[in-house]
Amino acid sequence: MPLTSIFPELIKAKNDGYAIPAFDTLDMNATEGMFLAFSEKNAPGVIALYGGFLERPNAHAVSAYIRERAKDFEVPISLMLDHGASFEQCIKAISYGFTDVMYDGSRLPLEENIKNTKDVVRAAHAVGVYVEAELGHVGRGSEYQSFGALRKGFTDPDTVEMFIKETNVDFLAIAIGTAHGIYQGDPQLDLELLKEIRSRVDVPLVLHGGSGCTEEQFRSAIKAGISKINIATDLFMTAGKKLVEVAKGENPSYFSMSNSAMEAFRERCIYYIDLFGATGKA
Ligand SMILES: [Zn+2]
């Protein structure tokens, strides 16, 4: 079926207590692995492109590939901009056929984050595209001990209601102790904070920086109200390790490595789809 916004699926996930995985792609093999995994598990899902990738010369063609390939599968798949850096980048993604965009103004002063998110929401809604914003700031795992472990950047539950009301944003990424990339130490999630935020607003809540969390942490976060989980680092690391293995094997060739990369993405995506409870939910 054609690409579709993930928003209706997020509402179902929120009501039924599971989470939709959002996987970051960057090429054809990663993308193929993701499509195959979603299709095999009959699960709805998000294939995301990071903001920086949208500035590459082949971004339009990569988007077109994902858009065409989605038609070969019977599960609802969204093409989403991950961490859109500006209003302009979000509009570019929409013009490339993205069905959902994330605008990330989480490093800006609150007023600016509100203003920019509001602008993106207004433009996106005019053409039927849904928007995710970030409130609080999910930082880098490599700096985890100096912020996440100290609760720096955590989402303030007192500002959440106001932020949603002011911006009219559709779903929200929150900072409760996760981080992007590889963690320095182990992640600690503040599930009480998550529950508090969940109790104050209706919009689906999103967890970024999922790579490195334990299965128990994922299950608890979903139970406490997370409806979408973004995974990038772990997929890239898993596929990377697989390629090193193949490279060290007999007669390594790009042909075998290319297939192995796709297979590594497929397998690891299936793991997360099952873990998040999205299997059979399409
Ligand atoms: Zn993220």
CSV table of C-alpha atoms and ligand atoms in Angstrom, one decimal:
chain,number,residue,atom,x,y,z
A,1,MET,CA,0.0,0.0,0.0
A,2,PRO,CA,1.2,3.6,-0.4
A,3,LEU,CA,3.1,5.2,2.4
A,4,THR,CA,0.8,6.4,5.2
A,5,SER,CA,1.1,8.6,8.2
A,6,ILE,CA,1.8,6.6,11.4
A,7,PHE,CA,-0.4,8.7,13.5
A,8,PRO,CA,-3.6,6.5,13.5
A,9,GLU,CA,-1.3,3.5,14.3
A,10,LEU,CA,0.2,5.4,17.2
A,11,ILE,CA,-3.3,6.1,18.6
A,12,LYS,CA,-4.1,2.3,18.4
A,13,ALA,CA,-0.7,1.5,20.0
A,14,LYS,CA,-1.4,4.0,22.9
A,15,ASN,CA,-4.8,2.5,23.5
A,16,ASP,CA,-3.7,-1.1,23.3
A,17,GLY,CA,-0.4,-0.9,25.1
A,18,TYR,CA,2.3,-1.6,22.6
A,19,ALA,CA,4.8,0.6,20.7
A,20,ILE,CA,5.5,1.2,17.1
A,21,PRO,CA,9.2,0.9,16.1
A,22,ALA,CA,10.8,3.7,14.1
A,23,PHE,CA,14.0,2.5,12.4
A,24,ASP,CA,16.5,4.9,10.8
A,25,THR,CA,17.7,3.9,7.4
A,26,LEU,CA,20.4,5.3,5.1
A,27,ASP,CA,20.5,3.0,2.1
A,28,MET,CA,18.7,0.3,0.1
A,29,ASN,CA,19.9,-2.7,2.2
A,30,ALA,CA,18.8,-1.2,5.5
A,31,THR,CA,15.5,-0.2,3.9
A,32,GLU,CA,14.9,-3.6,2.4
A,33,GLY,CA,15.6,-5.3,5.7
A,34,MET,CA,13.1,-3.0,7.4
A,35,PHE,CA,10.3,-3.6,4.8
A,36,LEU,CA,10.8,-7.3,5.0
A,37,ALA,CA,10.7,-7.3,8.8
A,38,PHE,CA,7.5,-5.2,9.0
A,39,SER,CA,5.8,-7.3,6.3
A,40,GLU,CA,6.9,-10.7,7.8
A,41,LYS,CA,5.6,-9.6,11.3
A,42,ASN,CA,2.5,-8.0,9.9
A,43,ALA,CA,3.4,-4.9,11.8
A,44,PRO,CA,2.9,-1.2,11.2
A,45,GLY,CA,6.1,0.8,11.3
A,46,VAL,CA,8.2,3.9,10.6
A,47,ILE,CA,11.2,4.0,8.3
A,48,ALA,CA,13.0,7.2,9.2
A,49,LEU,CA,15.7,9.3,7.5
A,50,TYR,CA,17.8,11.5,9.7
A,51,GLY,CA,17.7,15.3,9.0
A,52,GLY,CA,21.4,15.3,7.9
A,53,PHE,CA,20.7,12.7,5.3
A,54,LEU,CA,18.1,14.9,3.7
A,55,GLU,CA,20.9,17.2,2.7
A,56,ARG,CA,22.7,14.6,0.7
A,57,PRO,CA,22.4,14.8,-3.1
A,58,ASN,CA,20.6,11.4,-3.4
A,59,ALA,CA,18.1,12.1,-0.6
A,60,HIS,CA,15.3,12.7,-3.1
A,61,ALA,CA,16.0,9.5,-4.9
A,62,VAL,CA,16.3,7.5,-1.7
A,63,SER,CA,12.9,8.9,-0.6
A,64,ALA,CA,11.4,8.0,-4.0
A,65,TYR,CA,12.7,4.5,-3.6
A,66,ILE,CA,11.1,4.0,-0.2
A,67,ARG,CA,7.8,5.5,-1.5
A,68,GLU,CA,7.7,3.1,-4.4
A,69,ARG,CA,8.8,0.1,-2.5
A,70,ALA,CA,6.1,0.6,0.2
A,71,LYS,CA,3.5,-0.2,-2.5
A,72,ASP,CA,4.7,-3.8,-2.7
A,73,PHE,CA,3.8,-4.5,0.9
A,74,GLU,CA,0.4,-4.7,2.7
A,75,VAL,CA,1.4,-3.2,6.0
A,76,PRO,CA,1.1,0.5,6.9
A,77,ILE,CA,4.5,2.1,6.7
A,78,SER,CA,5.4,5.7,7.3
A,79,LEU,CA,8.4,7.6,5.9
A,80,MET,CA,9.4,10.0,8.5
A,81,LEU,CA,11.9,12.8,8.9
A,82,ASP,CA,14.0,12.1,12.1
A,83,HIS,CA,15.3,15.2,14.0
A,84,GLY,CA,14.3,17.8,11.4
A,85,ALA,CA,16.7,20.7,12.0
A,86,SER,CA,14.6,23.5,10.7
A,87,PHE,CA,11.3,24.6,9.2
A,88,GLU,CA,12.9,24.5,5.8
A,89,GLN,CA,14.1,20.9,6.2
A,90,CYS,CA,10.7,19.8,7.3
A,91,ILE,CA,9.1,21.4,4.2
A,92,LYS,CA,11.8,19.7,2.0
A,93,ALA,CA,10.9,16.3,3.5
A,94,ILE,CA,7.2,16.9,2.9
A,95,SER,CA,7.9,17.8,-0.7
A,96,TYR,CA,9.8,14.5,-1.0
A,97,GLY,CA,6.6,12.6,0.0
A,98,PHE,CA,7.4,12.1,3.7
A,99,THR,CA,4.2,11.3,5.6
A,100,ASP,CA,5.4,12.4,9.1
A,101,VAL,CA,8.1,14.8,10.2
A,102,MET,CA,9.9,15.4,13.4
A,103,TYR,CA,10.9,18.9,14.1
A,104,ASP,CA,13.6,19.0,16.9
A,105,GLY,CA,13.9,22.3,18.6
A,106,SER,CA,14.8,20.7,21.9
A,107,ARG,CA,18.2,22.5,22.1
A,108,LEU,CA,16.6,25.9,21.6
A,109,PRO,CA,15.0,28.1,24.4
A,110,LEU,CA,11.5,26.9,25.1
A,111,GLU,CA,9.8,29.9,23.4
A,112,GLU,CA,11.7,29.3,20.2
A,113,ASN,CA,11.0,25.6,20.3
A,114,ILE,CA,7.3,26.4,20.6
A,115,LYS,CA,7.3,29.0,17.9
A,116,ASN,CA,9.2,26.8,15.3
A,117,THR,CA,7.2,23.7,16.2
A,118,LYS,CA,4.0,25.7,15.7
A,119,ASP,CA,5.1,26.9,12.3
A,120,VAL,CA,6.0,23.3,11.2
A,121,VAL,CA,2.7,22.0,12.5
A,122,ARG,CA,0.7,24.6,10.7
A,123,ALA,CA,2.4,24.0,7.4
A,124,ALA,CA,2.4,20.2,7.7
A,125,HIS,CA,-1.2,19.9,8.8
A,126,ALA,CA,-2.2,21.9,5.7
A,127,VAL,CA,-1.1,19.0,3.5
A,128,GLY,CA,-2.1,16.1,5.8
A,129,VAL,CA,1.4,15.4,7.3
A,130,TYR,CA,1.7,14.7,11.1
A,131,VAL,CA,4.4,16.2,13.3
A,132,GLU,CA,6.5,15.0,16.2
A,133,ALA,CA,8.3,17.5,18.4
A,134,GLU,CA,10.8,17.1,21.2
A,135,LEU,CA,10.4,18.7,24.7
A,136,GLY,CA,13.3,18.4,27.1
A,137,HIS,CA,16.5,17.2,25.3
A,138,VAL,CA,17.6,13.7,24.6
A,139,GLY,CA,21.4,14.1,24.5
A,140,ARG,CA,24.3,11.9,23.5
A,141,GLY,CA,25.1,8.6,25.2
A,142,SER,CA,28.8,9.4,25.0
A,143,GLU,CA,28.2,12.2,27.4
A,144,TYR,CA,25.7,10.3,29.5
A,145,GLN,CA,27.5,10.6,32.8
A,146,SER,CA,27.5,14.4,32.6
A,147,PHE,CA,23.8,14.9,31.7
A,148,GLY,CA,21.5,11.9,31.6
A,149,ALA,CA,22.8,10.4,34.8
A,150,LEU,CA,22.4,13.8,36.4
A,151,ARG,CA,18.8,14.2,34.9
A,152,LYS,CA,19.9,17.2,32.9
A,153,GLY,CA,17.5,18.0,30.0
A,154,PHE,CA,14.7,15.9,31.4
A,155,THR,CA,11.2,16.9,30.2
A,156,ASP,CA,9.5,19.2,32.7
A,157,PRO,CA,6.0,17.8,33.2
A,158,ASP,CA,4.8,21.3,34.1
A,159,THR,CA,5.5,22.6,30.6
A,160,VAL,CA,4.1,19.6,28.6
A,161,GLU,CA,0.4,20.6,28.6
A,162,MET,CA,1.2,24.1,27.6
A,163,PHE,CA,3.6,23.0,24.9
A,164,ILE,CA,0.9,20.7,23.3
A,165,LYS,CA,-1.8,23.3,23.6
A,166,GLU,CA,0.4,26.1,22.1
A,167,THR,CA,1.9,24.0,19.2
A,168,ASN,CA,-0.9,21.6,18.4
A,169,VAL,CA,1.8,19.0,17.8
A,170,ASP,CA,0.6,15.4,17.2
A,171,PHE,CA,3.1,13.3,19.1
A,172,LEU,CA,5.9,14.1,21.4
A,173,ALA,CA,9.4,12.9,22.1
A,174,ILE,CA,10.3,13.2,25.8
A,175,ALA,CA,13.6,13.0,27.7
A,176,ILE,CA,13.3,10.6,30.7
A,177,GLY,CA,16.9,9.2,30.8
A,178,THR,CA,17.7,7.8,27.3
A,179,ALA,CA,20.4,9.1,25.0
A,180,HIS,CA,21.5,8.8,21.4
A,181,GLY,CA,24.4,6.6,20.4
A,182,ILE,CA,26.4,4.4,22.7
A,183,TYR,CA,25.9,4.9,26.4
A,184,GLN,CA,28.7,5.8,28.8
A,185,GLY,CA,27.5,3.5,31.6
A,186,ASP,CA,24.0,2.1,31.8
A,187,PRO,CA,20.8,4.1,31.0
A,188,GLN,CA,18.5,4.9,33.9
A,189,LEU,CA,14.9,5.6,32.9
A,190,ASP,CA,12.6,7.7,35.1
A,191,LEU,CA,9.4,5.8,34.7
A,192,GLU,CA,7.6,7.9,37.4
A,193,LEU,CA,8.3,11.0,35.3
A,194,LEU,CA,7.0,9.2,32.2
A,195,LYS,CA,3.8,8.3,34.1
A,196,GLU,CA,3.4,11.8,35.2
A,197,ILE,CA,3.7,13.2,31.7
A,198,ARG,CA,1.4,10.4,30.4
A,199,SER,CA,-1.3,11.4,32.9
A,200,ARG,CA,-1.2,15.1,31.8
A,201,VAL,CA,-1.5,14.8,28.0
A,202,ASP,CA,-3.3,12.7,25.4
A,203,VAL,CA,-0.7,12.7,22.6
A,204,PRO,CA,1.3,9.6,21.9
A,205,LEU,CA,4.7,9.8,23.6
A,206,VAL,CA,8.0,8.8,21.9
A,207,LEU,CA,11.2,7.4,23.2
A,208,HIS,CA,14.4,8.2,21.4
A,209,GLY,CA,17.8,6.7,22.1
A,210,GLY,CA,16.4,3.2,22.6
A,211,SER,CA,19.7,1.4,21.6
A,212,GLY,CA,21.3,0.2,24.8
A,213,CYS,CA,18.1,-0.1,26.9
A,214,THR,CA,17.4,-3.5,28.4
A,215,GLU,CA,14.4,-5.5,27.4
A,216,GLU,CA,12.9,-4.9,30.8
A,217,GLN,CA,13.3,-1.1,30.4
A,218,PHE,CA,11.6,-1.2,27.0
A,219,ARG,CA,8.7,-3.3,28.5
A,220,SER,CA,8.3,-0.9,31.5
A,221,ALA,CA,8.5,2.2,29.3
A,222,ILE,CA,5.8,0.8,27.0
A,223,LYS,CA,3.6,-0.1,30.0
A,224,ALA,CA,4.1,3.4,31.4
A,225,GLY,CA,2.9,5.0,28.2
A,226,ILE,CA,5.5,5.1,25.4
A,227,SER,CA,3.9,4.4,22.0
A,228,LYS,CA,6.8,4.8,19.6
A,229,ILE,CA,10.4,3.9,20.0
A,230,ASN,CA,13.3,5.1,17.8
A,231,ILE,CA,16.1,2.7,17.1
A,232,ALA,CA,19.2,3.6,15.0
A,233,THR,CA,22.6,2.9,16.6
A,234,ASP,CA,21.9,-0.7,17.5
A,235,LEU,CA,20.8,-1.6,14.0
A,236,PHE,CA,23.9,0.0,12.5
A,237,MET,CA,26.2,-1.7,15.1
A,238,THR,CA,24.5,-5.1,14.5
A,239,ALA,CA,24.8,-4.8,10.7
A,240,GLY,CA,28.4,-3.5,11.1
A,241,LYS,CA,29.4,-6.5,13.2
A,242,LYS,CA,27.8,-8.9,10.7
A,243,LEU,CA,29.8,-7.3,7.9
A,244,VAL,CA,33.1,-7.7,9.8
A,245,GLU,CA,32.3,-11.4,10.2
A,246,VAL,CA,31.5,-11.8,6.5
A,247,ALA,CA,34.6,-9.9,5.6
A,248,LYS,CA,36.8,-12.2,7.7
A,249,GLY,CA,35.2,-15.3,6.1
A,250,GLU,CA,36.1,-17.1,2.9
A,251,ASN,CA,36.0,-15.2,-0.3
A,252,PRO,CA,34.3,-12.1,1.0
A,253,SER,CA,32.6,-10.1,-1.8
A,254,TYR,CA,30.4,-7.1,-2.0
A,255,PHE,CA,27.6,-9.4,-3.2
A,256,SER,CA,27.7,-11.5,-0.1
A,257,MET,CA,28.2,-8.5,2.2
A,258,SER,CA,25.2,-6.7,0.6
A,259,ASN,CA,22.9,-9.6,1.3
A,260,SER,CA,24.3,-10.0,4.8
A,261,ALA,CA,23.6,-6.4,5.6
A,262,MET,CA,20.0,-6.7,4.5
A,263,GLU,CA,19.6,-9.9,6.4
A,264,ALA,CA,21.1,-8.3,9.6
A,265,PHE,CA,18.7,-5.4,9.4
A,266,ARG,CA,15.8,-7.8,8.8
A,267,GLU,CA,16.6,-10.0,11.8
A,268,ARG,CA,17.3,-7.1,14.2
A,269,CYS,CA,14.2,-5.3,13.2
A,270,ILE,CA,12.1,-8.4,13.8
A,271,TYR,CA,13.6,-8.6,17.3
A,272,TYR,CA,12.4,-5.1,18.1
A,273,ILE,CA,9.0,-5.5,16.5
A,274,ASP,CA,8.4,-8.5,18.7
A,275,LEU,CA,9.8,-6.9,21.8
A,276,PHE,CA,7.7,-3.8,21.4
A,277,GLY,CA,4.5,-5.9,20.9
A,278,ALA,CA,3.8,-4.6,17.4
A,279,THR,CA,3.7,-8.0,15.8
A,280,GLY,CA,0.4,-8.7,14.1
A,281,LYS,CA,-0.9,-5.2,14.7
A,282,ALA,CA,-1.1,-4.1,11.1
B,1,ZN,ZN,16.4,10.5,18.1
